[in-house]
CSV table of C-alpha atoms and ligand atoms in Angstrom, one decimal:
chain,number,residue,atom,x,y,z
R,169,UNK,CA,-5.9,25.6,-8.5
R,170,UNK,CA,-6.0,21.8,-7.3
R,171,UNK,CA,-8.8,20.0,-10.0
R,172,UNK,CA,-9.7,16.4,-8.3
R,173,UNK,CA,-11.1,14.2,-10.9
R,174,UNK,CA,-12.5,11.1,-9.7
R,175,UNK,CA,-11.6,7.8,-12.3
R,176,UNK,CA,-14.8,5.9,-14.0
R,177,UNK,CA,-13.4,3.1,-11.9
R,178,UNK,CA,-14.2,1.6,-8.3
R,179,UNK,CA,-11.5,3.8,-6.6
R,180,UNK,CA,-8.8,6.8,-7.0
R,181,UNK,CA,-9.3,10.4,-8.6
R,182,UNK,CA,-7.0,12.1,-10.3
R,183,UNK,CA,-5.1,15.0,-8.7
R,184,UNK,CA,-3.9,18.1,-11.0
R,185,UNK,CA,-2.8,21.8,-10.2
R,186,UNK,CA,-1.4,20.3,-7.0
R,187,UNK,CA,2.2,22.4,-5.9
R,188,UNK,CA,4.2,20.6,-3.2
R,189,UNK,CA,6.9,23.0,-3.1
R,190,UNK,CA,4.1,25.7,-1.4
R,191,UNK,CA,2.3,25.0,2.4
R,192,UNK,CA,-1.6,23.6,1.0
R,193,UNK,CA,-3.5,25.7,2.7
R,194,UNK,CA,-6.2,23.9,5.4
R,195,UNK,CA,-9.0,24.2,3.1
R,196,UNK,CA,-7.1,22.3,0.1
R,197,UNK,CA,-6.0,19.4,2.4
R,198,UNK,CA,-10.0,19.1,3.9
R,199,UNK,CA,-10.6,18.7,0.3
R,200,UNK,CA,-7.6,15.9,-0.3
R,201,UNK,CA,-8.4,14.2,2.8
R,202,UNK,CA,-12.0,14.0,2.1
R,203,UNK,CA,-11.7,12.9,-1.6
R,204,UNK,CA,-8.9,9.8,-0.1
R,205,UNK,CA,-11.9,9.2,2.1
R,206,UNK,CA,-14.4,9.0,-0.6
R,207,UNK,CA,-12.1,7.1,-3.4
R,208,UNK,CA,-9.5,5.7,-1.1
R,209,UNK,CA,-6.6,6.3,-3.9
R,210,UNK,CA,-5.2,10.0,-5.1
R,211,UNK,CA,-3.2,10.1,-8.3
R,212,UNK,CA,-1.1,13.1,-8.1
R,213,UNK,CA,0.6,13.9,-11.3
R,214,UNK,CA,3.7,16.1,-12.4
R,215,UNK,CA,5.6,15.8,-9.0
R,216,UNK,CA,9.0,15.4,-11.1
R,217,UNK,CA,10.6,18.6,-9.2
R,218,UNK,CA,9.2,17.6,-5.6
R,219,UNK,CA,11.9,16.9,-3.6
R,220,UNK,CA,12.3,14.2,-0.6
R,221,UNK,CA,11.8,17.0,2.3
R,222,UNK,CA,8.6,17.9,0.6
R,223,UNK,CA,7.2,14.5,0.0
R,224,UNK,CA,8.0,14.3,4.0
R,225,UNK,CA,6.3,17.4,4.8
R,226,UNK,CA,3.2,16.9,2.9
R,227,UNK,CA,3.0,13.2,3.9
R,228,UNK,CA,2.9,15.0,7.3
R,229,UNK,CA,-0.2,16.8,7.1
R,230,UNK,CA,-1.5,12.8,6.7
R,231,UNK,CA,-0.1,12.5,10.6
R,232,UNK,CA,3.1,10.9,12.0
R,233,UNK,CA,5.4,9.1,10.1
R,234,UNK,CA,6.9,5.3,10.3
R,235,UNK,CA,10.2,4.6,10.1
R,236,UNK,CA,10.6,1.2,8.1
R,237,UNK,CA,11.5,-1.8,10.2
R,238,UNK,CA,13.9,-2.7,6.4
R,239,UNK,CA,16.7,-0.5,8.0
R,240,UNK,CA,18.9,-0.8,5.0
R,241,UNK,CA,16.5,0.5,2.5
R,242,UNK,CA,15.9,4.0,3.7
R,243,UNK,CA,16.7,6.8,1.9
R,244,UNK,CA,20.3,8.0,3.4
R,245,UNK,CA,19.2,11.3,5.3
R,246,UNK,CA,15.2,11.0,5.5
R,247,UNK,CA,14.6,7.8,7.4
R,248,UNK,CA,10.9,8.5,7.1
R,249,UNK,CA,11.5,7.3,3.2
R,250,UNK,CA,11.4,3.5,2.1
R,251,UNK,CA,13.3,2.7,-1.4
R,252,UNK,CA,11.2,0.6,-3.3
R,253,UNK,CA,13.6,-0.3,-6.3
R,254,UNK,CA,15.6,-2.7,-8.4
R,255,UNK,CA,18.2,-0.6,-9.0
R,256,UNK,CA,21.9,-1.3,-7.4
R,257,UNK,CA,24.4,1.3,-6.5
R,258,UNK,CA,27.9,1.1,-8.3
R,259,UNK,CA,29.0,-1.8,-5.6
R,260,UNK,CA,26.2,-3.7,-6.6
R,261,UNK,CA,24.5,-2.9,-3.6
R,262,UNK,CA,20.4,-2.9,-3.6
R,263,UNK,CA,18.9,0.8,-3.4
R,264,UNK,CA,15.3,-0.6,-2.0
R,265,UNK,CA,13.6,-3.4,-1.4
R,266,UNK,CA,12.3,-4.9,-5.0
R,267,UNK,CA,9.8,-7.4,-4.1
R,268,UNK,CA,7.9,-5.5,-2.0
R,269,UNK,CA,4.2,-5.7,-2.9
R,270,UNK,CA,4.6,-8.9,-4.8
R,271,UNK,CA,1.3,-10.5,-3.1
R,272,UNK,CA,-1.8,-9.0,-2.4
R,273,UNK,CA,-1.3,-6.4,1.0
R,274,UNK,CA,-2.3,-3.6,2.5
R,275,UNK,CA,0.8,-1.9,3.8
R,276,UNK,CA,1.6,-2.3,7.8
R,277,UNK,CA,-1.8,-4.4,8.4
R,278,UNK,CA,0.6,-6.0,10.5
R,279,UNK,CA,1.3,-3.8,13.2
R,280,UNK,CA,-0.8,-3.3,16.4
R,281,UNK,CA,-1.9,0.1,15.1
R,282,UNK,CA,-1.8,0.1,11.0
R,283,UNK,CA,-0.7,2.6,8.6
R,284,UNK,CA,-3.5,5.3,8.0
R,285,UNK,CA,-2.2,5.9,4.1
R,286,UNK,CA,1.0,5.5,2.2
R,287,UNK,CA,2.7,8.0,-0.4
R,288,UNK,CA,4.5,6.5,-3.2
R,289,UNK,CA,6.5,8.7,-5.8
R,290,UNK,CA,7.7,7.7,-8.9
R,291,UNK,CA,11.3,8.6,-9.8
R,292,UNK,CA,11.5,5.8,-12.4
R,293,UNK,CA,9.4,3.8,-14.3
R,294,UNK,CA,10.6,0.9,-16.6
R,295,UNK,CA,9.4,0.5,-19.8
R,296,UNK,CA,9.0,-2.1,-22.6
R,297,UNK,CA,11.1,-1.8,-25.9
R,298,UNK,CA,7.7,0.4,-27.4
R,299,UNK,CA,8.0,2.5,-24.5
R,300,UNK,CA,4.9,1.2,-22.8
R,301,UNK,CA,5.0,1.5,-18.8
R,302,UNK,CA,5.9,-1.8,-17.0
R,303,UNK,CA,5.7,-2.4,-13.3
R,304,UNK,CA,1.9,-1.7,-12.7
R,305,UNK,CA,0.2,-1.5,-8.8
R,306,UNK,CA,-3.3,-2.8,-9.1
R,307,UNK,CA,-5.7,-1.7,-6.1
R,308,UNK,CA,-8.6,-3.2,-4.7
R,309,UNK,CA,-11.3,-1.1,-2.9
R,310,UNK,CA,-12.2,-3.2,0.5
R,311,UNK,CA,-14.6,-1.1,1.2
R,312,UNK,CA,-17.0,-1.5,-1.8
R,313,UNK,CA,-15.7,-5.2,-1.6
R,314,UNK,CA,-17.4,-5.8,2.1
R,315,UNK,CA,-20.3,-4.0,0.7
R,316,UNK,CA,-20.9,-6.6,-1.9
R,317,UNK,CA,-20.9,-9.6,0.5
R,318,UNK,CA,-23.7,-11.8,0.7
R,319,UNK,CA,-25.7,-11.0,4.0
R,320,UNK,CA,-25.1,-14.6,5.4
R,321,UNK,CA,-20.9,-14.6,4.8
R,322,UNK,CA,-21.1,-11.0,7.0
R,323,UNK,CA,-23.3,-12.4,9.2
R,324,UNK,CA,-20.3,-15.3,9.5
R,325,UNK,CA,-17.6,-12.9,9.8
R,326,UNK,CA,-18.7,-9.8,11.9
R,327,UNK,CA,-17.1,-11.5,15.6
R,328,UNK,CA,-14.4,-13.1,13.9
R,329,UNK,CA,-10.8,-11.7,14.3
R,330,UNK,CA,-7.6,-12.6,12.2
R,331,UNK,CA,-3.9,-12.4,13.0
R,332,UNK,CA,-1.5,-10.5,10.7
R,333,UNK,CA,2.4,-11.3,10.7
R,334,UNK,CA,5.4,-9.7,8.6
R,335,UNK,CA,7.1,-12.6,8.4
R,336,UNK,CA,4.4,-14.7,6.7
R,337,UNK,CA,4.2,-12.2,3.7
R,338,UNK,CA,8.3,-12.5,3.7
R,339,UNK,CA,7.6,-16.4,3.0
R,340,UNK,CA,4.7,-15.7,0.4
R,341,UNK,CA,7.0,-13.2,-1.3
R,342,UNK,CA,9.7,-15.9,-1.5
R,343,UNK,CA,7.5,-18.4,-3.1
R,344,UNK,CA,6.7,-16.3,-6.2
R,345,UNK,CA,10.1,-14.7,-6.5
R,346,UNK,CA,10.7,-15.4,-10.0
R,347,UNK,CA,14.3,-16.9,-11.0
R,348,UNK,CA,17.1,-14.4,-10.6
R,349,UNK,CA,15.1,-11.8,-8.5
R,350,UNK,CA,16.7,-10.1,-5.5
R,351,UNK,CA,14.4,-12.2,-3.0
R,352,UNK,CA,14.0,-11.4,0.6
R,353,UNK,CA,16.6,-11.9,3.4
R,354,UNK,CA,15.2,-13.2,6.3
R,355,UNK,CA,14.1,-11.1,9.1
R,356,UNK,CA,16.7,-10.3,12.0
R,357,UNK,CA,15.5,-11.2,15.3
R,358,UNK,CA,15.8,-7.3,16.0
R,359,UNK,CA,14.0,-6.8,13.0
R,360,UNK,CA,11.2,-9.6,14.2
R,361,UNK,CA,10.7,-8.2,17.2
R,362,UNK,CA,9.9,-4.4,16.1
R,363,UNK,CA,7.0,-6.0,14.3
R,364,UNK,CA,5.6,-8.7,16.4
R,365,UNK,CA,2.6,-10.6,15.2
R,366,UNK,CA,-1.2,-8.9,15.7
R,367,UNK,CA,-4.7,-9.9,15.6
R,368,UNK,CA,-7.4,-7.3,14.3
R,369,UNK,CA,-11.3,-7.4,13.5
R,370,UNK,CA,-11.8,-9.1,10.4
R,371,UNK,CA,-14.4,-6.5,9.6
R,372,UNK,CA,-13.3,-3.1,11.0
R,373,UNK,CA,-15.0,0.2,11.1
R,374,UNK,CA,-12.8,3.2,8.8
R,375,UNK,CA,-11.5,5.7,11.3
R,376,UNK,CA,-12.8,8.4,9.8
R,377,UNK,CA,-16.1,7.7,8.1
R,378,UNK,CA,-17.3,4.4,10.3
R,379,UNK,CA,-17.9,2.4,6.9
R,380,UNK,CA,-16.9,-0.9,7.5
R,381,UNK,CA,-14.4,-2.6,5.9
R,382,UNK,CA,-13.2,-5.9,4.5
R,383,UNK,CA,-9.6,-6.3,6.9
R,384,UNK,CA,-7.6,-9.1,6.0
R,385,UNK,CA,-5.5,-9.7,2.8
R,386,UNK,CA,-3.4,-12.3,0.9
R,387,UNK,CA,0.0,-11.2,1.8
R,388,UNK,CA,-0.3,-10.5,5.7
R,389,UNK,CA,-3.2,-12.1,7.2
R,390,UNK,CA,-2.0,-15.8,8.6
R,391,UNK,CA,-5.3,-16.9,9.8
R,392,UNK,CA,-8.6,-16.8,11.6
R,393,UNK,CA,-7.8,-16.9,15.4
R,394,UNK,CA,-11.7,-17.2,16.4
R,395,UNK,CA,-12.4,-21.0,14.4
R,396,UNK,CA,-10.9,-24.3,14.0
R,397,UNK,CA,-8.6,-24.0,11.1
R,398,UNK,CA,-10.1,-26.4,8.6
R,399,UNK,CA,-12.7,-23.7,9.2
R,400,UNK,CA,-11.0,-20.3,9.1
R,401,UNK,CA,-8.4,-21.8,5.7
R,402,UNK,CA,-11.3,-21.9,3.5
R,403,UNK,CA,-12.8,-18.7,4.7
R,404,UNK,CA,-9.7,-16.9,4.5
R,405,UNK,CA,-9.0,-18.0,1.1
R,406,UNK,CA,-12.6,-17.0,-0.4
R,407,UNK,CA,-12.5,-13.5,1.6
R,408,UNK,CA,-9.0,-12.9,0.0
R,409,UNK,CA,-10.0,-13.8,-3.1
R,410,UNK,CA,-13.4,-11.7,-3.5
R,411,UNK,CA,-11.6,-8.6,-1.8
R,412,UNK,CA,-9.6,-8.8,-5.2
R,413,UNK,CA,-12.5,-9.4,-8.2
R,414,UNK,CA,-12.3,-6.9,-11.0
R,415,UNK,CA,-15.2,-5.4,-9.7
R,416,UNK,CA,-13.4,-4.0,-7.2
R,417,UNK,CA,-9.8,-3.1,-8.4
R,418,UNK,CA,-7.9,-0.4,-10.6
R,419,UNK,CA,-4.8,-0.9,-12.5
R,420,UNK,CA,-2.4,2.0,-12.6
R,421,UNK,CA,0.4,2.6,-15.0
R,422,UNK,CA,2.4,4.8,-13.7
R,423,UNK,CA,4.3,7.9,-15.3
R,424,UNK,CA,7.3,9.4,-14.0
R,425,UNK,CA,6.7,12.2,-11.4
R,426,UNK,CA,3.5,10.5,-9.9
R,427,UNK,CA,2.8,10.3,-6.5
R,428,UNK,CA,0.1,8.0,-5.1
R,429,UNK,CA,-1.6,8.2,-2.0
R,430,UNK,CA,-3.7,5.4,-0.5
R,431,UNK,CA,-6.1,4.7,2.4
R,432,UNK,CA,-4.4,2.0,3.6
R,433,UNK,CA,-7.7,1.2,6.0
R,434,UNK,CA,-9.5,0.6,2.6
R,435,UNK,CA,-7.6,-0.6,0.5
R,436,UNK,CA,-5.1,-3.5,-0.9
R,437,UNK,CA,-2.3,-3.3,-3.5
R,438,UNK,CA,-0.2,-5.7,-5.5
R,439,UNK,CA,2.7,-4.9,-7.6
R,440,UNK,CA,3.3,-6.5,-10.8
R,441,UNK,CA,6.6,-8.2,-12.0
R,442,UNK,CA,7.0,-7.7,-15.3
R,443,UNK,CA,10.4,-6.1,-15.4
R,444,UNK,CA,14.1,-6.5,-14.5
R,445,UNK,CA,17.5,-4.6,-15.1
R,446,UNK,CA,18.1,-2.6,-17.3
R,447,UNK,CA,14.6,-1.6,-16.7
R,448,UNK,CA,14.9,0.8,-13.6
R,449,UNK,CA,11.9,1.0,-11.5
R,450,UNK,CA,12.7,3.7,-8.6
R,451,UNK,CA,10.1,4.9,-6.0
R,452,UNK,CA,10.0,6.2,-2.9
R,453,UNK,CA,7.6,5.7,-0.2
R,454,UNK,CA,6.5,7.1,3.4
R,455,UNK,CA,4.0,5.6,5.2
R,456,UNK,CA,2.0,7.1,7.3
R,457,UNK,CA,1.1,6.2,11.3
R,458,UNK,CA,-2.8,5.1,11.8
R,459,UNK,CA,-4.6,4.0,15.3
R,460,UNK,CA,-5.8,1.0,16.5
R,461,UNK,CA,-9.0,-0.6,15.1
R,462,UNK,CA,-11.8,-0.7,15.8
R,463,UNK,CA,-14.8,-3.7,14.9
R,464,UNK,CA,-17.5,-2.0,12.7
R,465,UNK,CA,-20.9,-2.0,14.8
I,148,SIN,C1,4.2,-1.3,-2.0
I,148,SIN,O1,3.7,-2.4,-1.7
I,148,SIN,O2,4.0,-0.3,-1.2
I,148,SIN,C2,4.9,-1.2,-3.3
I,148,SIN,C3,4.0,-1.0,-4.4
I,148,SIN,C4,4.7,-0.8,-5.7
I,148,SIN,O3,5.9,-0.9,-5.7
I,148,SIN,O4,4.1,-0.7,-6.7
């Protein structure tokens, strides 16, 4: 019996009862999909046992899969899953990518046609020396965010449109790599152009429930293609910054054998760096296809 328990917080419910190593039948993932509409983040707990070909499979009933442009962190057999880690094989080599989320981002906002949601699952978690959980992902809600604008800043925004490059959250990464970190490599030219630049509505309608939403973030989002610059800086800056307020976010700590599932349309997430060997952090991620937005009306 799958219980969804929405948190006393501005998004995710809690997912119990949920069995991946069974087919969900239609009506349970109505109920799924409708509740990641409604809280835009689903907590599913005690997935210790699910394996990688059932993370893929029920990531599938989400839609088509991506297969990461970071070629070299993929999970050896299942290219649909993306190693998020600091953890290094016995030749020192990195399993995943460990920066990844270190700015504000919603995953793929990059691409012509974004990612609809992502699936993260928790294999390792580090911990502190009182066995507290380290390596926390904090979400913001953009929905409830636009929502709370004042009438006159969506009045100013609802025409304008914003580019989003891959690159440019490579170089924001970089620049708050803490000392001894793994960093990022630069991109291959290969690599550069699988994900060329993209502009999208700054204010986009969600594909599913038409609510608009507050699209551009920290970590992707280069700049405001519709005004001058000394304009669209500013404006970027205090739209990146009130997507973010408390008012808006949740904090998760994460336990082994979670997997997390986010609207990526409505959301953004940061990871926290509060960790490093011998603290393992180990996830793994797929990330599901979306469509191209639309403006809200
Ligand atoms: C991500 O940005 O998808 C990674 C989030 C995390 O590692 O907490």
């Amino acid at each position: 019996m799958i219980d969804i328990t929405p948190l006393d917080e501005p998004l995710g419910a809690e997912i119990t009862g949920l069995d991946l190593s069974r087919p969900l039948s239609d009506e349970e993932f109505v109920n799924l999909e409708s509740a990641l509409h409604d809280r835009a983040l689903l907590i599913v707990r005690d997935q210790q046992q699910t394996a990688p070909e059932q993370h893929i499979a029920f990531s599938r009933r989400f839609g088509d899969l991506e297969v990461h442009v970071q070629g070299s962190f993929l999970l050896p057999g299942f290219p649909e899953i993306y190693r998020i880690s600091n953890c290094i094989d016995e030749d020192g080599k990195p399993l995943g990518l460990a920066e990844a989320g270190r700015v504000w981002h919603t995953d793929l906002s990059y691409m012509a046609e974004p990612s609809r949601c992502s699936l993260l699952h928790a294999l390792e978690v580090p911990q502190d020396d009182t066995g507290n959980p380290l390596g926390d992902t904090v979400f913001a809600n953009t929905r409830i965010a636009y929502a709370a604008l004042p009438d006159s800043t969506k009045q100013q925004i609802a025409d304008l449109r914003a580019l989003h490059r891959y690159g440019y959250i490579y170089d924001r990464i970089n620049a708050v790599s803490k000392p001894g970190r793994q960093g990022l490599k630069p991109l291959s030219e290969a690599q550069k152009n699988r994900v060329p630049p993209c502009i999208h509505p700054i204010v986009i309608a969600h594909p599913f429930t038409d609510a608009p939403i507050l699209f551009v973030n920290d970590g992707t989002t280069e700049k405001i293609v519709d005004i001058p610059e000394a304009e669209g800086g500013p404006l970027l800056e205090q739209l990146c910054q009130h997507a973010i307020k408390p008012d808006f976010t949740y904090r998760h700590r994460w336990r082994v054998g979670d997997l997390l599932i986010w609207d990526n349309i409505q959301t953004q997430h940061l990871a926290i760096d509060d960790y490093w060997l011998p603290q393992r952090r180990y996830m793994q991620r797929t990330t599901v296809k979306g469509g191209k937005v639309r403006a809200a009306a």
